[in-house]
Each structure stands twice: as structure tokens, then as C-alpha cells.
XYZ file of C-alpha atoms in Angstrom:
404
model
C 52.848 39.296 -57.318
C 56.452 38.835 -56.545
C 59.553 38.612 -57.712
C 61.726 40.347 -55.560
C 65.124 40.177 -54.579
C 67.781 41.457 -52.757
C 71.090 39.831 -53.701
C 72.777 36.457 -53.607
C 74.752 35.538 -50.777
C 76.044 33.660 -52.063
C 70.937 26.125 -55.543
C 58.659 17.537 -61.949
C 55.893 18.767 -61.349
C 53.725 17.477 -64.071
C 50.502 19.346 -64.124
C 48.137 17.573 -65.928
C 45.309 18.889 -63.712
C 46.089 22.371 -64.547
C 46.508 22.574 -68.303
C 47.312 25.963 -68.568
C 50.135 25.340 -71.345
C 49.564 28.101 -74.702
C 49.804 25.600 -77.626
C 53.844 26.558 -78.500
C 54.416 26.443 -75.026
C 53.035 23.264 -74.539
C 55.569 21.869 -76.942
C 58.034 23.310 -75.155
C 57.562 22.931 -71.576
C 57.874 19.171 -71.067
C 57.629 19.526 -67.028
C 56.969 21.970 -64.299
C 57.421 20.699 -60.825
C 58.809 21.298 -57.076
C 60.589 20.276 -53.864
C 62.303 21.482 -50.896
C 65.703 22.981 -50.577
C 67.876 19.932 -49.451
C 68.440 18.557 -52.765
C 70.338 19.237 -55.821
C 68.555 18.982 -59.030
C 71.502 18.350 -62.170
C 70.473 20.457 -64.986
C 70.619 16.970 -67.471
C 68.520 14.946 -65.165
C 65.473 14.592 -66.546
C 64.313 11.682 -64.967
C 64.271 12.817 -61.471
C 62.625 10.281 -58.591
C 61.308 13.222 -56.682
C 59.126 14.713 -60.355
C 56.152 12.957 -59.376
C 56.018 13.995 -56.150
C 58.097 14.008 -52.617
C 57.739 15.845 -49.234
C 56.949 19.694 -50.233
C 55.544 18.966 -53.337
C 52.295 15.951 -53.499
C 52.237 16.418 -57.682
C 49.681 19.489 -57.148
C 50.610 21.866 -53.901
C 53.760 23.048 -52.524
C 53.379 22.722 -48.332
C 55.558 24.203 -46.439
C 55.601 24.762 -42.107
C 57.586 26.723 -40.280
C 58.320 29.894 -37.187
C 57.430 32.995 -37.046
C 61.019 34.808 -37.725
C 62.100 31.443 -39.777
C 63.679 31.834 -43.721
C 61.983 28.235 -45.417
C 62.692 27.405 -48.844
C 61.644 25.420 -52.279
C 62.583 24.932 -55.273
C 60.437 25.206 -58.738
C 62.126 22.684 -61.586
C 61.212 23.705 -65.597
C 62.128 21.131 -67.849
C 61.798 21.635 -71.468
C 61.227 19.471 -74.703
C 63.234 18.745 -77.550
C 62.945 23.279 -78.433
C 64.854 25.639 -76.218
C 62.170 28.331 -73.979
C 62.289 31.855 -74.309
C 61.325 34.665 -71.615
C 60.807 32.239 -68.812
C 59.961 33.968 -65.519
C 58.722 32.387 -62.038
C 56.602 34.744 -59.943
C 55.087 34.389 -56.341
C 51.462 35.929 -55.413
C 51.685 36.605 -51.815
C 50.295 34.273 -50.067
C 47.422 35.520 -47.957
C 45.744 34.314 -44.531
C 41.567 34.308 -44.982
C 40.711 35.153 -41.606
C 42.738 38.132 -40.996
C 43.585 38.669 -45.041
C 47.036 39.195 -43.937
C 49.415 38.877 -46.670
C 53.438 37.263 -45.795
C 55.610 39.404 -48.293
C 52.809 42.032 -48.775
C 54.866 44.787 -47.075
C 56.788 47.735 -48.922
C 59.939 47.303 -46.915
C 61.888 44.129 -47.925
C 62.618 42.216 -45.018
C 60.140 44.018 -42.964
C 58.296 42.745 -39.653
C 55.725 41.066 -42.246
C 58.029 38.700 -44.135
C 59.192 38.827 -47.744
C 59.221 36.359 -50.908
C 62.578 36.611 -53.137
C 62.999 34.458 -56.383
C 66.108 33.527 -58.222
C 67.113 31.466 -60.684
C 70.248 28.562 -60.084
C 73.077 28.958 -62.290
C 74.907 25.373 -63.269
C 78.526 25.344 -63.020
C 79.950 21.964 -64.598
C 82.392 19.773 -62.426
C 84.268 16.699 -64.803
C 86.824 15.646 -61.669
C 85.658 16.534 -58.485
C 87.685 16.699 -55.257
C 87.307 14.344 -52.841
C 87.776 16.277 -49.184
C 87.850 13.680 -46.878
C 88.426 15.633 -43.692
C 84.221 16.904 -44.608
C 82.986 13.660 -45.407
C 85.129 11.495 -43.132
C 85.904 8.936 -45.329
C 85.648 8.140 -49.468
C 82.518 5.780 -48.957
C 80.548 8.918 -47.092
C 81.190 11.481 -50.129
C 78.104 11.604 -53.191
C 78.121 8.959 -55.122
C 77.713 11.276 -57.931
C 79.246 14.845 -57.985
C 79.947 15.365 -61.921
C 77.436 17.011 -64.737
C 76.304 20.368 -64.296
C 75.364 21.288 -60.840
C 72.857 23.991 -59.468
C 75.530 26.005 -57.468
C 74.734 29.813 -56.820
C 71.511 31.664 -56.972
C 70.970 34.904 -58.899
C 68.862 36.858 -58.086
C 65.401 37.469 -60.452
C 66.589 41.662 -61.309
C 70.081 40.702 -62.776
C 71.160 41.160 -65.851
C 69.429 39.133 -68.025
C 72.038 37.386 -69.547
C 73.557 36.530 -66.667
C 70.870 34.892 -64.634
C 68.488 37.000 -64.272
C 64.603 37.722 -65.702
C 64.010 36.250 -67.972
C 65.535 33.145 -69.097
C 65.931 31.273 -72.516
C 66.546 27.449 -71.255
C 68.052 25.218 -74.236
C 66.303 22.145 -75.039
C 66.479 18.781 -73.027
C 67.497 20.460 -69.475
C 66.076 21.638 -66.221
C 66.012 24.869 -65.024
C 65.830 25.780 -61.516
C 64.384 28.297 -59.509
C 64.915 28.612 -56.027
C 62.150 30.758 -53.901
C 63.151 32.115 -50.017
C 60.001 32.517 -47.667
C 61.097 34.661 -44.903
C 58.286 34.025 -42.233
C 57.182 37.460 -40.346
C 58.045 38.389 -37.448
C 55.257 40.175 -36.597
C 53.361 37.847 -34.150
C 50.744 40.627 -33.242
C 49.333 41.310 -36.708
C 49.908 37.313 -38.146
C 47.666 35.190 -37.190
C 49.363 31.552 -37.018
C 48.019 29.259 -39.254
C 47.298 28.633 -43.126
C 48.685 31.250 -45.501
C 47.323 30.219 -49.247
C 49.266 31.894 -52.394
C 50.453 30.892 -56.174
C 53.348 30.249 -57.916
C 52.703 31.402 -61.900
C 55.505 30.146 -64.242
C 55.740 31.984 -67.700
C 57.229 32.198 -70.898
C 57.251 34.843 -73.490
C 55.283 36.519 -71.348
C 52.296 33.988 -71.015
C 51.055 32.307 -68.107
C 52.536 28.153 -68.782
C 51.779 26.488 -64.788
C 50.100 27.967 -61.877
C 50.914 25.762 -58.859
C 48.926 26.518 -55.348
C 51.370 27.599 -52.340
C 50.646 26.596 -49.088
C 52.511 27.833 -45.532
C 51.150 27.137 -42.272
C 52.701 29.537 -39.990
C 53.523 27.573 -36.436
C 52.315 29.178 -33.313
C 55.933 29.850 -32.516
C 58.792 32.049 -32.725
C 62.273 31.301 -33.662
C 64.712 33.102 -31.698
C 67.400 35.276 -33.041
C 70.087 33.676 -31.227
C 71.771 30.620 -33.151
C 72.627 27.318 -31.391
C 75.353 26.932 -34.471
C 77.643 28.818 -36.457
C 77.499 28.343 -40.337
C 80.663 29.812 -42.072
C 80.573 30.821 -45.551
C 83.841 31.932 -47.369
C 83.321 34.532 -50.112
C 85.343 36.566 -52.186
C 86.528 38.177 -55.756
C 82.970 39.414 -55.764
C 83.052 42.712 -57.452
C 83.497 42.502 -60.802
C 79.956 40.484 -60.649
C 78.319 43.682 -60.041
C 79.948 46.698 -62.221
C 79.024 49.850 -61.245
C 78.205 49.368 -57.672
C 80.343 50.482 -54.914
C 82.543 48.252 -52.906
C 80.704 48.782 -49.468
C 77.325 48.557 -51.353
C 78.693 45.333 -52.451
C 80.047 44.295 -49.129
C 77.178 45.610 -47.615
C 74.150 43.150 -49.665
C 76.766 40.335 -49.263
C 76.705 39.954 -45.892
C 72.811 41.344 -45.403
C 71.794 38.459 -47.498
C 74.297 35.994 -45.083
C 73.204 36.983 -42.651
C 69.198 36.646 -42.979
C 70.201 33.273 -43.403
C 71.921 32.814 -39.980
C 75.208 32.460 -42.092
C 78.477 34.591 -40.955
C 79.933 35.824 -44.282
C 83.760 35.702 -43.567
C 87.543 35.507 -44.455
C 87.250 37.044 -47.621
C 87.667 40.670 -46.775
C 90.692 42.361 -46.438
C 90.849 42.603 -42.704
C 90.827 38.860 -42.795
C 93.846 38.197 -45.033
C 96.357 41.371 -43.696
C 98.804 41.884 -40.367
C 96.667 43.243 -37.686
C 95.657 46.678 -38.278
C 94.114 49.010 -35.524
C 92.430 51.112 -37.959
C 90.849 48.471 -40.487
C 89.435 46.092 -37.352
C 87.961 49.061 -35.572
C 86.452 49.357 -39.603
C 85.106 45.960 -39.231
C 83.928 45.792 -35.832
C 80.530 46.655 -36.682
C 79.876 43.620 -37.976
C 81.332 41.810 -34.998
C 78.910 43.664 -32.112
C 75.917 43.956 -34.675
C 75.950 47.826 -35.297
C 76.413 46.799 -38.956
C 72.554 45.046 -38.572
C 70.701 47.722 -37.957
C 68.055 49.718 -40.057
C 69.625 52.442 -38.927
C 72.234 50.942 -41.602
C 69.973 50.170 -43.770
C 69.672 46.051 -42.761
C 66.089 44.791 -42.311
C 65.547 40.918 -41.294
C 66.088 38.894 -38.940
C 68.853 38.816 -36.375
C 68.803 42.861 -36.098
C 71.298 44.057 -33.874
C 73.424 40.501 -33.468
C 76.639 40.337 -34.811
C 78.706 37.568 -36.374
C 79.792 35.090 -34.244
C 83.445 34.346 -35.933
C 86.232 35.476 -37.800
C 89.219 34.147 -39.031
C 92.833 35.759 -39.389
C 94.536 34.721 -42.200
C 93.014 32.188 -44.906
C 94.082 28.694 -46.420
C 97.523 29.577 -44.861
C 98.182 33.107 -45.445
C 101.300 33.932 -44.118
C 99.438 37.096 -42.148
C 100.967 36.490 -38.795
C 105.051 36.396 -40.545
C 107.441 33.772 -40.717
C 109.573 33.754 -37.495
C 108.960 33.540 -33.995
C 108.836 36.789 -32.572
C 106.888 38.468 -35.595
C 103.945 35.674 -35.523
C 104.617 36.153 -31.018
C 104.081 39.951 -31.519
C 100.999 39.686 -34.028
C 98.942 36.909 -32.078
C 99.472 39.116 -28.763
C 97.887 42.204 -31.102
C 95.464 40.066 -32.260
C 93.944 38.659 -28.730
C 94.431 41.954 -27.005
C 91.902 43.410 -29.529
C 89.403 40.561 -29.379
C 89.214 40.427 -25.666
C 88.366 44.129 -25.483
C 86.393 45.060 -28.401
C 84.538 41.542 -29.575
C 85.097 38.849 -26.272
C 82.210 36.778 -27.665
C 83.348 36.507 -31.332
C 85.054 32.625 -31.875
C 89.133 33.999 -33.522
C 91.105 31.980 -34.580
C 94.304 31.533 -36.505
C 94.015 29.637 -39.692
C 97.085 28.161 -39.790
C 97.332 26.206 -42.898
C 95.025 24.098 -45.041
C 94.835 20.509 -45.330
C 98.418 19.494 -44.181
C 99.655 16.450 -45.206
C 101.875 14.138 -42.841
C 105.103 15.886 -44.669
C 103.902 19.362 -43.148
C 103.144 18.289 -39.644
C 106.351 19.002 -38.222
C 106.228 22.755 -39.614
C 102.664 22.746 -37.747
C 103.880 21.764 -35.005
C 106.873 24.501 -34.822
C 104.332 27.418 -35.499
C 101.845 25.819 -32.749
C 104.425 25.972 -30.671
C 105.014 29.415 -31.451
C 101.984 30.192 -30.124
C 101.134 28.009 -27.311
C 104.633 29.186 -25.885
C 103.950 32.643 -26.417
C 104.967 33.988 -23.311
C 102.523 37.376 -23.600
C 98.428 36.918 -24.062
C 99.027 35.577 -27.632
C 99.011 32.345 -26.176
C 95.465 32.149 -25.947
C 94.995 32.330 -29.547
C 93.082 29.257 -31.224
C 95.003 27.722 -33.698
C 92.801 25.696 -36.596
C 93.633 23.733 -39.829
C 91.320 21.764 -41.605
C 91.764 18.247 -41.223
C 89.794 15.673 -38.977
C 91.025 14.844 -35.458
C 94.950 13.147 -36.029
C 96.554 12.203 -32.683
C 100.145 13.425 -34.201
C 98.375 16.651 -33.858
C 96.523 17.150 -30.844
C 98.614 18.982 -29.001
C 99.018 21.457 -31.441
C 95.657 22.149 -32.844
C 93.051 23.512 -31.188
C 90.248 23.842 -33.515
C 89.626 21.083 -36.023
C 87.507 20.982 -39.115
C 85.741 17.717 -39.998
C 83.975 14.814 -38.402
């Protein structure tokens, strides 16, 4: 049975054919259903389309396909009654393969060669005004139509504190709970047979079983290479005081594990990010950058062993990293390239210039482009980037743009 996990990186099933419900449970426990991990279930929606059934979920079994070496992913919904639920925990049994009795998430080594299963549960966050960021969506009529209530936002992982979002939960009355479950496919094609791999998911409260719903993964005759057609960028930082007690590195260390098992570069929030070039602290971080840092030899298990990240950013929403004036933002961006170009030539660098500029700041963009694209030395050839769709006014001084 599982419920492992390894640390965030940091998202109705109505059973009637399997009335397993204890007769205070039952009372309690309106719902217990599933789907897949595109979707966002609010924590007050309790009249969900998708609760009857939708594409990973047919109202009885939770399907799922994918690659050898793939991470899939689902999500288990708990809605209670009119009484809040104490001690609710979602567990995993491995599922198993009946010809070879093979067993994805069997192994002793997280993220081994033979997959694992992690469960957390989704903490809500509430959002009354939200931003609109048009440069993502393009324009207002592309953005959510609704994006206020409480929101599943991050995952915590099933061995936190218990207060805090971990094992177990008590859910108030009226609300959903989610619980988001990571499949990491094996990698092992030898040993795995492709095909139908048949396990449980066991819901619980106070310690007795409430919903057993039958897992199903049919492993594709196929492997999914380690090398990533796209880069995903995921910001992160002020992380530590989440986790008292544990080391910064330890901390740094799970972070970006957990990113990048997910194909995810973890990024920009580190201090080698947001300070003047330093020698010292990017030779420090360069073992993330030519995949040193991935090794089991470091203690990283999962996919993607051995790659390293594929981008990094100097400076963040505008940090003035590179200086103020000409010749001290000239002298950093010729530090900076020199040390890309010999130590991490395939990593994507840029300079984040600034963050969102309106039309009022585009002529100081365009004197600090200029800065650089006039850079007589080899900091010419650093990228500058802002986030803000494609704007003619611009084009000639930005060379990496964020939105559609």
C-alpha cells in the first residue's frame, strides 16, 4: 500500500456499486470520485460536471495510459455532507501486472528503475480579485472565466505535518477535498512487461476503509526519452521556513529533485539568480546546469539522470543585478556570457530585464537594450527578455519575449 512521498515541487465519484461507507461515515462522506490532472477542482464546488464521470474516471475505474519513463497523474475528489471528516487518508495498492506479477511502485528505492506512486493532498488558497496577465493569455476574452473561490494550488505531500496538509485530514462540512496521486511509469523495460497494470485506491477516515476505487494503467510499448522537446520554467522561492529543521541544501536539494522528475527546471529563486556575477557561487551552481546535481551518486533517483537544466535567468522581475550605468551592466553581461559559453554553452541565459513594462517604461528599455546590444566586448550576445507579448516599439530591443 502506498502513500509515499518525496516533497512538493512545488493541484465525484459516487460509488453506489461499492458501498463500503461505515454507518457515521456514510453520513459524512457525501461523494468520492476522480479525474485527470488538467483540471482544477474549487474546494466549494460541489456540483462538479465531471462527478459522474469524464475521461480517467467512467463513475467506477480510474484508466490511465502512458510510456515507460513517463510521470501520469489523477486526481481523487472527497466531498463531505452537512458534518466535517476526521482522519481522512488516500492510499494506493501498487498496482500489479498478472502475467509477470510485476508491481509499478513496488520497489524500495523511491524513484527507482521500477516506478513509484506518491500521494498528496491540495491545499486551497482563496483569490477575491484576481490579476488579469494579458501578455499569458493574449487577450481578456482568453483568461478563465472564473478564477475567484478557493483554488487547489500546491500539493503537500501525504508525511507533512498534519496540520499543515499532511496525513490525515479533518475536511469541514460542505467542501471538496483533493488529492492528487503521481504515477511515475518504470523505466525498466526489461523486467515490465507492457501492458495492463491493475491496483486500488482505498480512501479512509478515522482509520476505516470509506471507498475502494479499482486503478487501471496500461503501460505503452514505448519509451519516453529523457530529452525534452520544451522547457517548463517554474519560479520558486521563500521556501524554508515551510520546512523547520531541515537544512538549506536538503531543502534546495528535494525542491529541485521533485522539478525536475517532472521535466520542470526549478529556477530564479536562488541566490545565484538574483546577485552580481560571482565566480565562486556559479561554479556552486553549475551542477545543476551539466546534470552532476542528477545523479544517485547525489542522491537523485528518476528520470532525466544525468541531464541538467536547460535555463537560467540572471536577475528576476527587474532586479537591478547587472547595476545602473553603462559600463557596470557592459562589464557584468561580458562576465556573465564568458562563463556560460565555457562552463554551460547549452543552457538558454538570459537577462531579465524588467517585468511587464508599460508604454511609460519603454524608453528606459530601450536605453539598457542598448546597453547591451552595443556592448562592444562578448556581452553583446546576451539575451535580453521581459515579459510582455510581441510589441513592434520593442523589437529591436528584446530578444526573448514571454506570451503568445
Amino acid at each position: 500500500m502506498i502513500r509515499k512521498s518525496a516533497f512538493p515541487y512545488l493541484l465525484c465519484w459516487f460509488l453506489p456499486a461499492l458501498p463500503l461507507f461505515p454507518g457515521a461515515a456514510f453520513s459524512q462522506l457525501k461523494k468520492v470520485w476522480a479525474l485527470g490532472d488538467g483540471e482544477k477542482v474549487f474546494r466549494d464546488d460541489l456540483h462538479h460536471p465531471s462527478q459522474d464521470g469524464n475521461f480517467t474516471w467512467d463513475g467506477n475505474t480510474i484508466r490511465l495510459k502512458g510510456l515507460y519513463n513517463e510521470v501520469l497523474a489523477f486526481q481523487v475528489i472527497v466531498q463531505t455532507g452537512n458534518d466535517s471528516v476526521k482522519g481522512v487518508e488516500v492510499t494506493v495498492m501498487d498496482p500489479v501486472n498478472k502475467l509477470s506479477g510485476k508491481t509499478i511502485g513496488g520497489n524500495t528505492l523511491p524513484h527507482g528503475p521500477e516506478g513509484s506512486i506518491e500521494v498528496f493532498s491540495e491545499h486551497y488558497l482563496q483569490v477575491k480579485n484576481p490579476t488579469q496577465p494579458n501578455w499569458y493569455y493574449g487577450s481578456p476574452a482568453s483568461a478563465p472565466e472564473k478564477m475567484t473561490g478557493w483554488i487547489p494550488d500546491a500539493l503537500i505531500p501525504a508525511d507533512a505535518i498534519a496540520d499543515r496538509g499532511g496525513f490525515p485530514l479533518s475536511i469541514a462540512g460542505n467542501r471538496n477535498q483533493g488529492f492528487w496521486i503521481d504515477v511515475e511509469l518504470p523505466r525498466d523495460q526489461k523486467n515490465f512487461l507492457p501492458g495492463k497494470y491493475y491496483g486500488t485506491v482505498i480512501v479512509s477516515a478515522a482509520g476505516e476503509e470509506v471507498s475502494k476505487i479499482p486503478l487501471e494503467i496500461t503501460l505503452l510499448p514505448h519509451y519516453l526519452p529523457d530529452e525534452d522537446r520544451a522547457t517548463v520554467w517554474v519560479y520558486s522561492d521563500g521556501f524554508s521556513s515551510y520546512f523547520p529543521g531541515l537544512p538549506e541544501q536538503r531543502i534546495v536539494d528535494l525542491l529541485k529533485f521533485e522539478a525536475h522528475r517532472h521535466r520542470i527546471t526549478l529556477a530564479g529563486g536562488f541566490p545565484a539568480n538574483g546577485s552580481a556575477f560571482s565566480e565562486s557561487m556559479m561554479q556552486d551552481y553549475k551542477k545543476w546546469l551539466d546534470g552532476t546535481a542528477f545523479t544517485p551518486a547525489r542522491g537523485y533517483h528518476g528520470n532525466g539522470e544525468g541531464k541538467g537544466e536547460k535555463l537560467f535567468p540572471i536577475g528576476m522581475y527587474g532586479a537591478p543585478v547587472l547595476g545602473n550605468t553603462e559600463s557596470a551592466v557592459r562589464e557584468q553581461a561580458n562576465l556573465w556570457v564568458a562563463w556560460f559559453q565555457k562552463n554551460a554553452p547549452d543552457t538558454k541565459y538570459f537577462w531579465y530585464m524588467t517585468d511587464e513594462p508599460d508604454s511609460a517604461r519603454y524608453n528606459w528599455v530601450k536605453e539598457r537594450a542598448e546597453w547591451i546590444h552595443g556592448n562592444p566586448g562578448i556581452g553583446k550576445h546576451l539575451p535580453v527578455f521581459t515579459t510582455t507579448a510581441y510589441n513592434s516599439r520593442l523589437a529591436k530591443d528584446i530578444d526573448i519575449w514571454a506570451g503568445f
